[in-house]
Amino acid sequence: MSHFMRLYTSTIIRYRWLVMLAMVLITAVFVVGASRLGVNTDIRVFFSEDNPQLLDFEALENTYTKNDNIFIAISAKDKTVFNRDTLAVIEALTKESWTIPYSSRVDSLTNFKHSYAQGDELIVEDLVRHADRLSAERLTEVEQIALSEPLLINRLISEDARVTGINIDVIKPDSGENVAPEIADFVRQLVADYQLRYPELEFYLTGWIMIDSTMGEGAERDMQDLIPAMFLVLILVMGFCLKSVSGTLAAVLVIILSMLVGLGAGGWMGIKISGPSSTAPPIILTLALADSIHVLLTIFQRMYQGDNRYRAIITSLKINMRPLFITSATTLLGFLSMNYSDVPPFRDLGNMVAVGIAAAFFYSVMLLPALMAVLLPKHMVAKEKAKRDTALVRRFSAVVIQYRQGIMWFTTALALVISLGIYRIELNDDFIRYFDESYDYRVDSEFVMDNLTGLYTIEYSLDSGQSKGIHDPDFLRHVEKFSAWYETQPEVTHVNSLIPILKKLNMNINADDPRYYRIPDDTNKIAQYLLLFELSLPFGQDLNNQINVDKSSLRMTVSLTDVTANDVRAIDARAQAWLKDNVPAHMISEGTGLAVMYAHLSERNIKSMLAATFGALVLISFILIFAFRSIKYGLMSLIPNLAPAIMAFGVWGFTMQTIGMPAAVLVSLAVGIIVDDTVHFISKYLHARRSLNKPPYEAIHYTFETVGKALLITTVTLVVGFSVLSLSGYKPNSDMGIMTGIIISVALIFDFLFLPVLMLMLDDTKEAEEESIESPSQAVTEDKSIYSLEGN
């Protein structure tokens, strides 16, 4: 290894200009790939092709109609919407909503198909026509009809009649083209025009298309604003800590190139940037920064001690090459474990970061030394501050050694107490609140949920068991009972099904007698009523969204109030239990819909990623056993690798409590950062014990002197940098910023206090001496090579 390192480092320095040119050319290849990156805002990108909930939902959509929608809420503020001016606005906006790109159906208060009897005829017409010419009597009649209509109340009109809504169903093109931003921009402009023309009204936009668009906007906002701000803060803090312009510039170049390679690899892999994968740049930045700081600080330390620049570079690579390789390999493995995630964007994130980590390693041990061989002066004068820093570090390590037993008991007790916070963590998600109040979507959605209807839905396809079975009165009564049961649930705001239509048709056919507001007893009558009604409906407002082609099943949609992922799963579980007890087996249907999909995805992804992370930790331990050539140190590393992550989640449990799908990223990031710190600390200690033949206490002093400052600077820089990311209005990114800061801080405290004490307790002097890998003569030979190189 020593011979290889001498040859390697000598080659890097001698051919430094060629090395830099080669690195630039390699980066250029990846930059071309970065230009191929696109943005995918479709929320279905979160689901893999074999996801069972996605397959159920696609089966529902193929049976009935697509479910993407836009919902425009209109508030009359402090008055009812049932006046000529407001109804005229609703009527006009309803008509213009048909011009929205890819719209397939528009439902509102004004175009609601109201049916009634006129002699022997069944009349089906828009509830409101020519609103600006309605008489006072007709306005009162319209209000009474709307507020008593089960298909409208708490769906398209609020109980207090102050808020109404227009729902636009959208069918996206089968090509998979990302059309959500186009649709959202069109609707925003349409609503903005109406808001300008009618300031007495308030307009709100929500729906799944708006979620699609806002998720993409959140990712783009952070990439354009917060990530550059984070990068700038990191540069300033790193420059202040390193106090070297050349070192800071070189590290910045390594970081930028590493990020470009990671993103470029994503482009070549055909990855589209989404919310989770947009965090790849700051994560790569984090790990590339750590690599650069370790190399640079060792160079500066050696030069302050009298080494010339080449000797300092060579010594730095000799000391850091092994730990950098180990940390890069283990961190890369941690992020590759994200390929076990149920969420494709998390897989994309893991793969891009893995490539970025590999690039950061190669740039740190090739490009960075070559740059420093050009930028650094031949010699540097030792600074008094550097001497004071060394003395301070040595005093700190002396305190750790002196009070090691007390520190061991204190840190162990502290870790146990803090870790209890994990029991307070609730694995849950609230997708609307992924965005803070700076996003219009969040504000508008909460208004709609508070004043009109629920935005989360559970869909059921209820099978009659036979073709045209929806005409069977017994089947319909089972559907009616299921709908009635759901209406009694506290989380439900509205249940939409065919039942109210059939009951009203039966009443209409019987001279609008309220006694006939019930399901007909005759199969033929039901078929005739439905046929008559469908023939009266205009194009785009038929019943295809509720009845399948062979009329064997019905669709029932349950709207829920402000609920979380756990609530959705619990509600559907209650529904399944009710169905098993009250309907024939062929009618039992699993709940589906986007809300159900996300509710199960959150749970499935957290479980799969925790299992994958545990497996990665086991593999990492084997790697460390091989790298340290010691079972003892390899297994021992599990404690400082696991404890800080557990403590960080404990802190989260005591403070934030709820954690959701982004936990997958946080766990992998935690493993990467913590393993890095542990490996560098143990590697320096083993180098002192085995190569320098230092006794245990002196080895601890040496470890703190060589790696302590690097770990401290890395921690301070990253905590400050990620505190900027915590300002994100997109909750997954802000959670990552907060949690990363906690993880990094806890890891440093644990590595500075617990780890050295643990190593002293487990150290075996005789074993360490027998495992020495370098003799004094080898070191002398290496020194001569270094002097020869500087002479050249």
mmCIF file of N, CA, C and O in Angstrom, residues 658-696:
data_model
loop_
_atom_site.group_PDB
_atom_site.id
_atom_site.type_symbol
_atom_site.label_atom_id
_atom_site.label_comp_id
_atom_site.label_asym_id
_atom_site.label_seq_id
_atom_site.Cartn_x
_atom_site.Cartn_y
_atom_site.Cartn_z
ATOM 1 N N THR A 658 -44.219 13.826 14.637
ATOM 2 C CA THR A 658 -44.695 13.157 13.421
ATOM 3 C C THR A 658 -43.617 13.137 12.358
ATOM 4 O O THR A 658 -42.956 14.142 12.109
ATOM 5 N N ILE A 659 -43.459 11.981 11.740
ATOM 6 C CA ILE A 659 -42.507 11.860 10.629
ATOM 7 C C ILE A 659 -43.152 10.997 9.554
ATOM 8 O O ILE A 659 -43.883 10.054 9.857
ATOM 9 N N GLY A 660 -42.914 11.360 8.312
ATOM 10 C CA GLY A 660 -43.604 10.674 7.225
ATOM 11 C C GLY A 660 -42.674 10.066 6.211
ATOM 12 O O GLY A 660 -41.561 9.644 6.519
ATOM 13 N N MET A 661 -43.139 10.055 4.958
ATOM 14 C CA MET A 661 -42.413 9.402 3.886
ATOM 15 C C MET A 661 -40.985 9.910 3.713
ATOM 16 O O MET A 661 -40.088 9.146 3.370
ATOM 17 N N PRO A 662 -40.695 11.194 3.941
ATOM 18 C CA PRO A 662 -39.308 11.668 3.819
ATOM 19 C C PRO A 662 -38.341 11.001 4.781
ATOM 20 O O PRO A 662 -37.136 11.179 4.654
ATOM 21 N N ALA A 663 -38.852 10.238 5.770
ATOM 22 C CA ALA A 663 -37.965 9.539 6.697
ATOM 23 C C ALA A 663 -36.998 8.628 5.957
ATOM 24 O O ALA A 663 -35.887 8.362 6.435
ATOM 25 N N ALA A 664 -37.419 8.139 4.779
ATOM 26 C CA ALA A 664 -36.534 7.265 4.008
ATOM 27 C C ALA A 664 -35.234 7.968 3.662
ATOM 28 O O ALA A 664 -34.145 7.402 3.767
ATOM 29 N N VAL A 665 -35.336 9.227 3.235
ATOM 30 C CA VAL A 665 -34.143 9.998 2.897
ATOM 31 C C VAL A 665 -33.341 10.294 4.157
ATOM 32 O O VAL A 665 -32.114 10.194 4.175
ATOM 33 N N LEU A 666 -34.032 10.640 5.226
ATOM 34 C CA LEU A 666 -33.350 11.029 6.457
ATOM 35 C C LEU A 666 -32.521 9.883 7.020
ATOM 36 O O LEU A 666 -31.400 10.085 7.485
ATOM 37 N N VAL A 667 -33.055 8.667 6.981
ATOM 38 C CA VAL A 667 -32.331 7.522 7.519
ATOM 39 C C VAL A 667 -31.059 7.270 6.714
ATOM 40 O O VAL A 667 -29.974 7.070 7.265
ATOM 41 N N SER A 668 -31.188 7.277 5.384
ATOM 42 C CA SER A 668 -30.011 7.038 4.545
ATOM 43 C C SER A 668 -28.972 8.148 4.720
ATOM 44 O O SER A 668 -27.767 7.885 4.777
ATOM 45 N N LEU A 669 -29.435 9.385 4.797
ATOM 46 C CA LEU A 669 -28.525 10.511 5.004
ATOM 47 C C LEU A 669 -27.836 10.398 6.356
ATOM 48 O O LEU A 669 -26.638 10.663 6.481
ATOM 49 N N ALA A 670 -28.593 9.991 7.377
ATOM 50 C CA ALA A 670 -28.016 9.832 8.714
ATOM 51 C C ALA A 670 -26.906 8.797 8.706
ATOM 52 O O ALA A 670 -25.812 9.010 9.253
ATOM 53 N N VAL A 671 -27.181 7.662 8.082
ATOM 54 C CA VAL A 671 -26.176 6.599 8.012
ATOM 55 C C VAL A 671 -24.922 7.099 7.313
ATOM 56 O O VAL A 671 -23.798 6.882 7.768
ATOM 57 N N GLY A 672 -25.109 7.813 6.192
ATOM 58 C CA GLY A 672 -23.952 8.306 5.434
ATOM 59 C C GLY A 672 -23.080 9.235 6.238
ATOM 60 O O GLY A 672 -21.854 9.078 6.289
ATOM 61 N N ILE A 673 -23.672 10.215 6.905
ATOM 62 C CA ILE A 673 -22.896 11.213 7.637
ATOM 63 C C ILE A 673 -22.239 10.609 8.864
ATOM 64 O O ILE A 673 -21.055 10.827 9.135
ATOM 65 N N ILE A 674 -22.997 9.820 9.629
ATOM 66 C CA ILE A 674 -22.470 9.270 10.879
ATOM 67 C C ILE A 674 -21.345 8.284 10.608
ATOM 68 O O ILE A 674 -20.321 8.290 11.304
ATOM 69 N N VAL A 675 -21.522 7.438 9.613
ATOM 70 C CA VAL A 675 -20.463 6.476 9.287
ATOM 71 C C VAL A 675 -19.186 7.205 8.883
ATOM 72 O O VAL A 675 -18.087 6.800 9.250
ATOM 73 N N ASP A 676 -19.333 8.305 8.134
ATOM 74 C CA ASP A 676 -18.156 9.078 7.724
ATOM 75 C C ASP A 676 -17.341 9.522 8.938
ATOM 76 O O ASP A 676 -16.123 9.322 8.999
ATOM 77 N N ASP A 677 -17.993 10.144 9.907
ATOM 78 C CA ASP A 677 -17.291 10.643 11.086
ATOM 79 C C ASP A 677 -16.628 9.511 11.855
ATOM 80 O O ASP A 677 -15.475 9.607 12.291
ATOM 81 N N THR A 678 -17.356 8.418 12.016
ATOM 82 C CA THR A 678 -16.819 7.284 12.777
ATOM 83 C C THR A 678 -15.603 6.680 12.095
ATOM 84 O O THR A 678 -14.595 6.375 12.750
ATOM 85 N N VAL A 679 -15.696 6.502 10.788
ATOM 86 C CA VAL A 679 -14.581 5.891 10.052
ATOM 87 C C VAL A 679 -13.335 6.757 10.137
ATOM 88 O O VAL A 679 -12.222 6.253 10.367
ATOM 89 N N HIS A 680 -13.482 8.060 9.952
ATOM 90 C CA HIS A 680 -12.311 8.943 10.033
ATOM 91 C C HIS A 680 -11.681 8.885 11.423
ATOM 92 O O HIS A 680 -10.447 8.842 11.552
ATOM 93 N N PHE A 681 -12.487 8.855 12.456
ATOM 94 C CA PHE A 681 -11.952 8.849 13.821
ATOM 95 C C PHE A 681 -11.231 7.535 14.104
ATOM 96 O O PHE A 681 -10.085 7.529 14.586
ATOM 97 N N ILE A 682 -11.868 6.420 13.798
ATOM 98 C CA ILE A 682 -11.246 5.115 14.069
ATOM 99 C C ILE A 682 -10.019 4.916 13.198
ATOM 100 O O ILE A 682 -8.989 4.377 13.648
ATOM 101 N N SER A 683 -10.096 5.344 11.926
ATOM 102 C CA SER A 683 -8.940 5.170 11.023
ATOM 103 C C SER A 683 -7.706 5.916 11.529
ATOM 104 O O SER A 683 -6.591 5.381 11.499
ATOM 105 N N LYS A 684 -7.906 7.152 11.982
ATOM 106 C CA LYS A 684 -6.759 7.917 12.498
ATOM 107 C C LYS A 684 -6.201 7.269 13.758
ATOM 108 O O LYS A 684 -4.981 7.237 13.969
ATOM 109 N N TYR A 685 -7.076 6.737 14.586
ATOM 110 C CA TYR A 685 -6.613 6.072 15.808
ATOM 111 C C TYR A 685 -5.806 4.825 15.460
ATOM 112 O O TYR A 685 -4.713 4.593 16.021
ATOM 113 N N LEU A 686 -6.303 4.013 14.538
ATOM 114 C CA LEU A 686 -5.584 2.803 14.158
ATOM 115 C C LEU A 686 -4.275 3.137 13.449
ATOM 116 O O LEU A 686 -3.280 2.400 13.593
ATOM 117 N N HIS A 687 -4.254 4.229 12.697
ATOM 118 C CA HIS A 687 -3.012 4.656 12.061
ATOM 119 C C HIS A 687 -1.959 4.994 13.125
ATOM 120 O O HIS A 687 -0.789 4.626 13.000
ATOM 121 N N ALA A 688 -2.402 5.694 14.148
ATOM 122 C CA ALA A 688 -1.470 6.043 15.238
ATOM 123 C C ALA A 688 -1.002 4.806 15.977
ATOM 124 O O ALA A 688 0.185 4.697 16.343
ATOM 125 N N ARG A 689 -1.890 3.838 16.196
ATOM 126 C CA ARG A 689 -1.513 2.639 16.952
ATOM 127 C C ARG A 689 -0.655 1.703 16.125
ATOM 128 O O ARG A 689 0.353 1.180 16.606
ATOM 129 N N ARG A 690 -1.022 1.506 14.883
ATOM 130 C CA ARG A 690 -0.357 0.477 14.084
ATOM 131 C C ARG A 690 0.849 1.003 13.325
ATOM 132 O O ARG A 690 1.897 0.352 13.279
ATOM 133 N N SER A 691 0.712 2.175 12.713
ATOM 134 C CA SER A 691 1.792 2.689 11.863
ATOM 135 C C SER A 691 2.800 3.518 12.645
ATOM 136 O O SER A 691 4.000 3.471 12.359
ATOM 137 N N LEU A 692 2.299 4.305 13.588
ATOM 138 C CA LEU A 692 3.191 5.182 14.349
ATOM 139 C C LEU A 692 3.589 4.598 15.693
ATOM 140 O O LEU A 692 4.376 5.212 16.424
ATOM 141 N N ASN A 693 3.033 3.422 16.024
ATOM 142 C CA ASN A 693 3.377 2.714 17.264
ATOM 143 C C ASN A 693 3.174 3.567 18.508
ATOM 144 O O ASN A 693 3.952 3.498 19.464
ATOM 145 N N LYS A 694 2.107 4.371 18.509
ATOM 146 C CA LYS A 694 1.818 5.195 19.671
ATOM 147 C C LYS A 694 1.011 4.391 20.691
ATOM 148 O O LYS A 694 0.167 3.570 20.316
ATOM 149 N N PRO A 695 1.234 4.628 21.982
ATOM 150 C CA PRO A 695 0.406 3.994 23.011
ATOM 151 C C PRO A 695 -1.016 4.541 22.945
ATOM 152 O O PRO A 695 -1.258 5.591 22.339
ATOM 153 N N PRO A 696 -1.976 3.858 23.580
ATOM 154 C CA PRO A 696 -3.390 4.236 23.430
ATOM 155 C C PRO A 696 -3.691 5.699 23.722
ATOM 156 O O PRO A 696 -4.381 6.356 22.940
#
